[in-house]
Each structure stands twice: as structure tokens, then as C-alpha cells.
XYZ file of C-alpha atoms in Angstrom:
453
model
C 63.634 -28.192 -11.173
C 61.787 -29.095 -7.969
C 57.850 -28.954 -8.333
C 56.197 -26.425 -6.173
C 54.185 -27.988 -3.313
C 51.374 -26.068 -1.813
C 51.414 -25.456 1.910
C 49.404 -28.075 3.571
C 48.581 -25.761 6.429
C 46.366 -23.499 4.243
C 42.622 -23.533 5.541
C 40.828 -23.538 2.119
C 37.541 -23.552 3.923
C 38.354 -20.303 5.758
C 39.524 -18.828 2.361
C 36.324 -19.938 0.701
C 34.077 -18.546 3.462
C 35.844 -15.240 3.702
C 36.343 -14.484 -0.053
C 34.940 -11.146 -0.958
C 33.146 -12.560 -4.165
C 29.823 -14.472 -3.820
C 30.317 -18.200 -4.119
C 27.791 -21.167 -3.908
C 29.008 -24.779 -4.109
C 26.557 -26.890 -5.983
C 26.142 -30.681 -6.427
C 25.800 -31.640 -10.088
C 22.733 -33.505 -9.622
C 20.369 -31.985 -12.318
C 17.694 -30.812 -12.066
C 17.904 -30.166 -8.124
C 21.444 -28.822 -8.001
C 21.587 -29.275 -4.203
C 23.449 -26.470 -2.329
C 26.583 -27.988 -0.655
C 27.890 -24.836 0.984
C 27.967 -21.084 0.550
C 30.468 -18.285 1.588
C 29.484 -15.483 3.939
C 29.499 -12.841 1.094
C 26.761 -14.901 -0.760
C 24.570 -15.381 2.525
C 24.817 -11.687 3.157
C 23.806 -10.653 -0.341
C 20.853 -12.859 -0.532
C 20.045 -12.346 3.136
C 19.958 -16.077 4.015
C 21.553 -18.282 6.692
C 23.812 -21.204 6.013
C 21.670 -23.791 7.941
C 18.660 -22.623 6.037
C 19.881 -23.425 2.555
C 22.492 -26.206 2.912
C 21.289 -29.732 1.477
C 18.320 -28.016 -0.355
C 17.790 -27.649 -3.980
C 18.886 -24.481 -5.577
C 15.565 -23.531 -7.011
C 13.623 -24.563 -3.918
C 15.642 -21.847 -1.897
C 15.563 -19.460 -4.772
C 12.531 -19.876 -6.836
C 11.024 -17.279 -9.423
C 8.776 -14.487 -8.030
C 5.373 -15.701 -8.456
C 4.014 -12.174 -8.981
C 6.109 -11.738 -11.997
C 4.632 -13.734 -14.779
C 7.616 -12.887 -16.944
C 10.132 -14.038 -14.456
C 12.764 -16.371 -16.087
C 15.630 -16.439 -13.805
C 15.017 -20.148 -12.709
C 15.007 -21.436 -16.430
C 18.137 -19.342 -17.555
C 20.081 -20.453 -14.747
C 19.086 -24.231 -15.220
C 20.025 -23.987 -18.800
C 23.472 -22.631 -17.934
C 24.064 -25.160 -15.190
C 23.222 -28.021 -17.613
C 25.510 -26.541 -20.205
C 28.247 -26.821 -17.633
C 27.316 -30.540 -17.192
C 27.309 -31.263 -20.699
C 30.406 -29.308 -21.943
C 32.447 -29.532 -18.743
C 33.411 -25.896 -19.210
C 32.568 -22.728 -17.497
C 29.465 -20.777 -18.526
C 29.122 -16.981 -18.155
C 25.637 -15.673 -18.214
C 24.378 -12.116 -19.088
C 22.900 -9.938 -16.428
C 19.891 -11.690 -14.874
C 16.720 -10.218 -13.044
C 16.287 -12.743 -10.253
C 14.242 -11.405 -7.434
C 15.017 -12.880 -3.885
C 12.646 -13.587 -0.948
C 12.776 -11.424 2.074
C 10.910 -11.504 5.333
C 8.844 -8.270 6.191
C 6.335 -7.254 8.761
C 3.519 -8.607 6.440
C 5.176 -11.845 5.695
C 7.332 -13.166 2.745
C 7.872 -10.691 -0.175
C 10.207 -10.529 -3.186
C 12.973 -7.773 -3.567
C 13.993 -6.823 -7.112
C 17.504 -7.773 -7.790
C 20.019 -8.042 -10.851
C 22.915 -10.596 -10.966
C 25.999 -11.308 -13.052
C 26.456 -15.027 -12.637
C 28.946 -17.467 -13.867
C 28.973 -21.306 -13.335
C 32.348 -23.072 -13.092
C 32.749 -26.940 -13.001
C 35.305 -28.694 -10.634
C 36.593 -31.829 -12.466
C 38.433 -34.885 -11.009
C 41.208 -36.901 -12.863
C 38.526 -38.686 -14.953
C 37.120 -35.384 -16.247
C 33.945 -35.959 -14.262
C 32.152 -33.063 -12.737
C 32.540 -33.221 -8.995
C 31.062 -29.988 -8.082
C 29.784 -26.631 -9.728
C 30.864 -23.254 -8.350
C 28.198 -20.752 -8.863
C 29.693 -17.365 -8.725
C 27.551 -14.206 -8.905
C 28.002 -10.605 -8.575
C 25.159 -8.307 -7.277
C 24.872 -5.620 -9.981
C 21.540 -4.171 -8.788
C 22.669 -0.773 -7.994
C 24.814 -0.467 -11.138
C 21.898 -1.780 -13.341
C 19.482 0.850 -11.716
C 21.921 3.541 -12.104
C 22.214 2.705 -15.899
C 18.473 2.580 -16.163
C 18.240 5.918 -14.498
C 20.755 7.397 -16.776
C 18.944 6.056 -19.899
C 15.769 7.701 -18.702
C 17.550 10.893 -17.867
C 19.237 10.868 -21.175
C 15.877 10.439 -23.006
C 14.313 13.342 -20.967
C 17.293 15.626 -21.883
C 16.926 14.862 -25.441
C 13.271 15.520 -25.327
C 13.728 18.857 -23.577
C 16.517 19.815 -25.756
C 14.194 19.413 -28.801
C 11.588 21.456 -27.025
C 14.225 23.986 -26.037
C 15.264 24.387 -29.668
C 11.675 24.792 -30.844
C 10.883 27.511 -28.200
C 14.310 29.196 -29.056
C 13.202 29.329 -32.708
C 9.673 30.850 -31.675
C 11.256 33.376 -29.301
C 13.734 34.515 -31.800
C 10.927 35.129 -34.323
C 9.047 37.133 -31.667
C 12.111 39.207 -30.599
C 12.838 40.085 -34.359
C 9.232 41.224 -34.800
C 9.405 43.277 -31.582
C 12.669 44.884 -32.685
C 11.054 46.401 -35.703
C 8.933 48.613 -33.433
C 9.869 51.706 -31.261
C 8.376 51.840 -27.799
C 5.799 54.415 -29.021
C 4.863 52.087 -31.916
C 4.413 49.297 -29.539
C 1.952 51.006 -27.356
C 0.017 52.004 -30.474
C 0.118 48.548 -31.933
C -1.471 46.955 -28.883
C -4.752 49.002 -29.414
C -5.123 48.380 -33.136
C -2.679 47.188 -35.813
C -2.401 45.981 -39.308
C -3.462 42.328 -39.428
C -0.420 41.185 -41.338
C 2.104 42.132 -38.690
C 3.788 39.324 -36.739
C 3.611 41.209 -33.553
C -0.020 41.653 -33.776
C -0.612 37.873 -34.080
C 1.363 37.479 -30.929
C -0.626 40.217 -28.982
C -3.933 38.831 -30.400
C -2.840 35.185 -29.424
C -2.017 36.404 -25.924
C -5.189 38.267 -25.430
C -7.196 35.273 -26.520
C -5.416 33.039 -24.110
C -5.870 35.366 -21.362
C -9.548 35.663 -21.951
C -9.734 31.888 -22.106
C -8.047 31.437 -18.771
C -10.272 33.974 -17.119
C -13.359 32.129 -18.354
C -11.930 28.819 -17.180
C -11.046 30.182 -13.781
C -14.650 31.721 -13.566
C -16.168 28.361 -14.466
C -14.064 26.390 -11.942
C -15.046 28.876 -9.099
C -18.917 28.252 -10.213
C -18.404 24.643 -10.061
C -16.542 24.712 -6.831
C -19.127 26.995 -5.159
C -22.047 24.614 -6.341
C -20.170 21.525 -5.054
C -19.569 23.088 -1.568
C -23.141 24.203 -1.524
C -24.309 20.708 -2.589
C -22.038 19.062 0.111
C -23.397 21.506 2.875
C -27.047 20.817 1.792
C -26.433 17.074 1.957
C -24.727 17.323 5.402
C -27.625 19.523 6.651
C -30.171 17.143 5.227
C -28.547 14.072 6.885
C -28.254 15.757 10.222
C -31.833 17.138 10.014
C -33.449 13.736 9.075
C -31.292 11.830 11.677
C -32.248 14.290 14.363
C -35.977 14.269 13.454
C -36.273 10.494 13.471
C -34.874 10.197 17.136
C -38.095 11.321 18.798
C -40.575 8.724 17.190
C -38.037 6.111 17.797
C -37.897 6.987 21.429
C -41.798 6.921 21.430
C -41.744 3.544 19.756
C -39.191 2.034 22.161
C -40.941 3.430 25.166
C -44.510 2.155 24.369
C -42.937 -1.256 23.500
C -41.184 -1.435 26.952
C -44.648 -0.459 28.622
C -46.404 -3.324 26.749
C -43.979 -5.840 27.717
C -43.663 -4.809 31.307
C -47.180 -3.828 32.200
C -49.149 -6.076 29.886
C -46.687 -8.887 29.199
C -48.834 -11.261 31.260
C -51.746 -10.685 28.852
C -49.684 -11.772 25.740
C -48.901 -15.059 24.426
C -45.315 -16.156 23.331
C -45.921 -14.836 19.817
C -46.871 -11.476 20.979
C -44.073 -11.144 23.442
C -41.703 -12.220 20.753
C -43.018 -9.403 18.372
C -42.571 -6.784 20.913
C -38.889 -7.988 21.726
C -38.283 -7.692 17.860
C -39.798 -4.282 17.880
C -37.488 -3.157 20.769
C -34.394 -4.653 19.235
C -34.952 -3.149 15.876
C -35.738 0.261 17.536
C -32.189 -0.011 19.181
C -30.633 -0.846 15.818
C -32.142 2.048 14.084
C -30.940 4.476 16.949
C -27.493 3.099 16.425
C -27.838 3.722 12.861
C -28.861 7.149 13.393
C -26.047 8.049 15.812
C -23.522 6.757 13.219
C -25.177 8.784 10.555
C -25.126 11.887 12.767
C -21.343 11.367 13.521
C -20.777 10.772 9.798
C -22.618 14.164 9.017
C -20.753 15.952 11.706
C -17.325 14.706 10.486
C -18.144 16.376 7.152
C -18.576 19.794 8.815
C -16.005 19.620 11.664
C -12.601 21.339 11.442
C -9.258 19.687 12.294
C -7.382 20.303 15.389
C -4.051 18.757 14.739
C -1.851 17.844 17.517
C 1.194 15.206 18.059
C -0.676 12.037 18.960
C 0.888 9.273 21.009
C -0.366 6.534 18.927
C 0.933 3.666 21.285
C -0.985 5.000 24.323
C -4.151 5.747 22.348
C -4.207 2.112 21.044
C -3.395 0.596 24.330
C -6.246 2.395 25.950
C -8.756 1.468 23.230
C -7.681 -2.172 23.483
C -8.127 -1.943 27.310
C -11.590 -0.391 27.030
C -12.639 -3.099 24.473
C -11.346 -5.862 26.727
C -13.175 -4.597 29.667
C -16.484 -4.364 27.678
C -16.172 -7.885 26.134
C -14.812 -9.679 29.270
C -13.301 -12.150 26.669
C -9.886 -13.639 27.202
C -9.879 -15.612 23.917
C -8.573 -12.648 21.982
C -4.872 -12.373 21.878
C -3.916 -8.707 21.130
C -0.333 -8.153 19.588
C 0.777 -4.516 19.638
C 3.807 -3.853 17.574
C 5.971 -0.714 17.866
C 3.729 2.284 16.816
C 4.926 5.501 15.349
C 3.416 8.965 16.627
C 1.814 11.058 14.069
C -0.125 14.464 13.915
C -3.791 14.408 13.564
C -7.012 15.323 15.275
C -7.263 13.327 18.565
C -10.938 12.557 18.712
C -11.071 11.651 14.912
C -8.201 9.452 14.923
C -9.423 7.734 18.132
C -12.819 7.097 16.344
C -10.850 5.511 13.364
C -8.805 3.239 15.651
C -11.840 2.245 17.748
C -14.116 1.303 14.603
C -11.124 -0.766 13.141
C -10.275 -2.717 16.212
C -13.915 -3.209 17.181
C -14.445 -4.550 13.659
C -11.538 -6.955 14.174
C -12.880 -8.100 17.445
C -16.462 -8.575 15.956
C -15.366 -10.545 12.979
C -12.959 -12.647 14.879
C -15.554 -13.527 17.462
C -16.251 -16.979 16.147
C -12.667 -18.038 16.204
C -11.566 -20.465 18.819
C -8.279 -18.336 19.286
C -8.600 -14.867 18.009
C -5.351 -12.943 17.091
C -5.368 -9.249 16.466
C -2.124 -7.617 15.425
C -1.753 -3.808 15.282
C 1.405 -1.995 14.198
C 2.778 0.626 11.778
C 5.468 1.116 9.289
C 6.925 4.037 7.108
C 6.086 4.191 3.385
C 7.413 7.156 1.357
C 6.255 10.364 2.976
C 3.564 8.609 5.141
C 2.997 6.406 8.173
C 1.027 3.468 7.544
C -1.078 1.866 10.350
C -2.619 -1.489 10.147
C -4.987 -3.825 12.028
C -4.776 -7.495 11.127
C -7.218 -10.187 12.338
C -7.641 -13.957 11.509
C -11.374 -13.677 11.451
C -14.094 -14.073 9.000
C -12.392 -11.977 6.210
C -14.226 -11.294 3.051
C -14.298 -11.825 -0.724
C -11.995 -9.214 -2.381
C -14.397 -9.264 -5.406
C -16.851 -7.067 -3.395
C -14.065 -4.603 -2.432
C -15.720 -1.851 -4.273
C -18.559 -1.880 -1.729
C -16.410 -1.938 1.390
C -16.200 1.736 2.295
C -19.726 2.798 1.029
C -22.379 4.050 3.505
C -24.923 1.360 4.579
C -22.813 -1.239 2.617
C -22.268 -4.632 4.245
C -20.340 -7.721 3.042
C -21.891 -9.950 5.819
C -25.469 -10.279 6.656
C -26.773 -8.928 9.868
C -27.525 -12.361 11.132
C -23.973 -13.319 11.150
C -22.646 -9.978 12.478
C -24.217 -7.071 13.909
C -23.638 -3.367 12.652
C -25.031 -0.392 10.743
C -22.698 -0.315 7.780
C -21.534 3.296 8.550
C -18.384 2.414 10.393
C -15.819 1.915 7.522
C -17.479 4.850 5.592
C -16.817 7.068 8.593
C -13.174 5.815 8.807
C -12.544 6.620 5.182
C -13.948 10.071 5.553
C -11.934 10.977 8.641
C -8.716 9.624 6.946
C -9.468 11.564 3.704
C -9.908 14.744 5.732
C -6.390 14.180 7.022
C -4.959 13.825 3.510
C -4.563 10.167 3.960
C -5.672 6.889 2.399
C -7.478 3.847 3.716
C -7.395 0.281 2.088
C -7.749 -3.342 3.098
C -6.733 -6.961 2.342
C -8.565 -10.061 3.100
C -9.294 -13.686 2.236
C -12.587 -15.165 3.088
C -12.545 -17.267 6.230
C -8.769 -16.385 6.866
C -8.946 -12.792 8.197
C -8.575 -9.385 6.957
C -5.946 -6.343 7.392
C -7.010 -2.876 7.259
C -4.497 -0.266 6.542
C -4.657 3.801 6.848
C -1.889 6.150 6.059
C -1.473 9.738 7.341
C 1.141 12.202 6.210
C 4.452 12.311 8.315
C 5.091 15.181 10.558
C 6.827 18.183 8.940
């Protein structure tokens, strides 16, 4: 019988590249296991490109997720590959949780994935391992479905148990009710013999209703007191701030007269002292203005309209550029989603956050401020990112407090009300505001708003 000879014209490289399964060809050089090639299906599943991974170590390209302290995908895979080298036999692994790196708008992140891997040696005539074929199957969707089914099954069991208990209780009550006629029932609701099961039900229901009414009354009292306290606090803030304006204007006015009309009679120390008075009077005026705005926001109602966020942000950026006359700031405006909100309030939020980014990036040789948005669940998230002074996240709890500052006024001017105002406006829109930062490396401020119904 003649031996079967394979067709020499078969393009095995093409077969490898277009195979539907996921294949990676590895060099048997433990512990690096250099990647020699990968087929198209593998590149697509791992969201990588061939030129990015070829001739690099497997675990350099696909490291464990550093945020997951329990991640063991790398150690498990190394153990399997070394077994292949030692035994020169294929090694099938159980399902592994092995997160892969993905590029997002905010940088590198890890995406949770589950794999079913198998490592197969390619041997030569001397029984030496020339290559290792790393074959995997992405079973993330199957694994997630199984997890959901387990959770659903547990919930069904729990609800079935509760249903059985409730069924027994309902049957007991129904049996008690059936022992009475309609006339008897109306009589029993008024006064009945203590030993009857129906009376126990009626008494229990009446007790629950009384307790519920008491709790509702208590809740209304607390809400009324809270609303009264908030109104009193806002009124007090507004009144105090308004009343402080008059003496401040007088102080500033007299100081200006002294410096302009009697400046020639003062020495340098006297002139400096008056300048300090004027400067601090301006600071106090700015603080009062911010406090008045903060107080008004608490009372002001929302007038929601569909906002063209890109136009709003572009206008604010141009205004800030015109004020600063500073070309060292590079503004990067990414695609911005429109959203519903109060025009003047959201403009205040954007202005405060971009102004802060400009202020805290002012000492950079080349400041970069990036503004963008993305969808998250049922919200739109907007962000303002800078490469400025940043702050220590250890003091994050103070960030959005009134009069709280994480930098001294000698370093950066400000009243300490801006971020508190931002938070109050966003909360009023049923949204959230938060930040991420690193000292001397910049900060990113986020705020979310509900998506349009």
C-alpha cells in the first residue's frame, strides 16, 4: 500500500491564522515563554495586535490584574506550561479567571474574562519540545450565565421557602375566617373573645396600622423640622453675607482714599499695610459673593432644558482663554454628550471646574486640560482632567466642604466655596460628583447627570 503524501501546496500558515479556535504559538523557554505567533481569532478575543505581542514574553503581554490581589492566572498557566516541558504531553487546565488589559478613555484598565486553556507540545524526531501550542476558549459569557443561574436558583429556593411559610399562614387565617358568617365577622371586629384566631389577626393588623400611622407622623415632623432648619440656615447665610458687604465697601473705600490722597505722607511699611487691607477686602468680597451664590442655589428651583454641552464648554474655554491671555495651556475637548439640566447652574459647575484646572496647572511649563464625557449605567459622566498640582487623596474627605482648602492661599488663590457649590448643584440634579488625583501629577474631576428620559 502506497503511503499517503500530504499536498505540498497547502498553506499551513493561512490555515493557522484563519482557524476559528484561539491559538498562540510559544517558544519553550521557561519562564518567559516567548510568543512566536498568534492566529486572528486569538488577537480578536484578547483585543491585541500581532506586532504588539510577537517576540515578547507571554506574561509580559498578559500580566495578572494588579488590582485583584487574589489573581492567580499567571502562576496557574506557568505551572501548566512547565508540566508540558517536563512530561512532553498536553496539559488541559480547568477554567481560569484571567483578566486582560484594555485601553479606555481613562487609560489602561483590566476586563474580567474566563478562559478554558489547553497547552500542547510540538515534538521533533528526538522527542524534544520545539514549540508549545497554547489553545484557549473564551468562556466568559458561559461562566457568567452559569453564575447568574446559580444566583437565580438560590433566590427561587429562598422565595419558595417563604411562599410555603406564607401559604401555611394564609391557610390558617382563611380557616379561621370560614368559621364566621358575614354578620359574625362585623361583630367580632368590635369586640371578640380573646381565644379566637381571627381576633388575634384583627388585633395584630390594628396594631400594625397604628404603628405605621405613628411612624408616618414622626417622619413628617422630622422632614418639616429639617426643611425649616435648611431654610433658616440659607436665610442666615444670605443675611450675614449681605450685611457684611456694606462695611467691606467702606473699608475698601477708605483704604483707597488713604493710598491715593495721603500716600505721599506714608513710608513703605504704611503703604504696604494699606495694600494688604485692600487685597484682603477684595478677598472677603469674593468670599461673600461665593457664599451668597451657595445660599441662593439652595433656594433656587431647577429649570431643566436640553443643554448643548459641547457649545457650552467651548464658550467657557474661550472666555477663560481671553481672560488669561495664556497660550501655555493646551485644551483637549473630546466628544461631549448633550444632557438635560438647568442652564445657569450647569454652566456654573463647568466654569468652576475648568477654572480650577487652569489655576492648579498654572505652574506647569505646558499645561494640558482634557474635557470629555462617557455613558455609565443610566447616567452621563463628564470629566475635567489636568496635569497640575493634584492633591493627596488622603485628604479627600475635605475636598467638597465649604471653606475647605487642600492648598494654601499663598500657593493658589481661592475662597474654598467653589467645589462645595459644584457638589450642591450636581446633588440638586440627582447626580454625583467625585475626583481622582495624585500629588504633583494632576487631578480629574467627574460629575454625573441622569440621562434624558
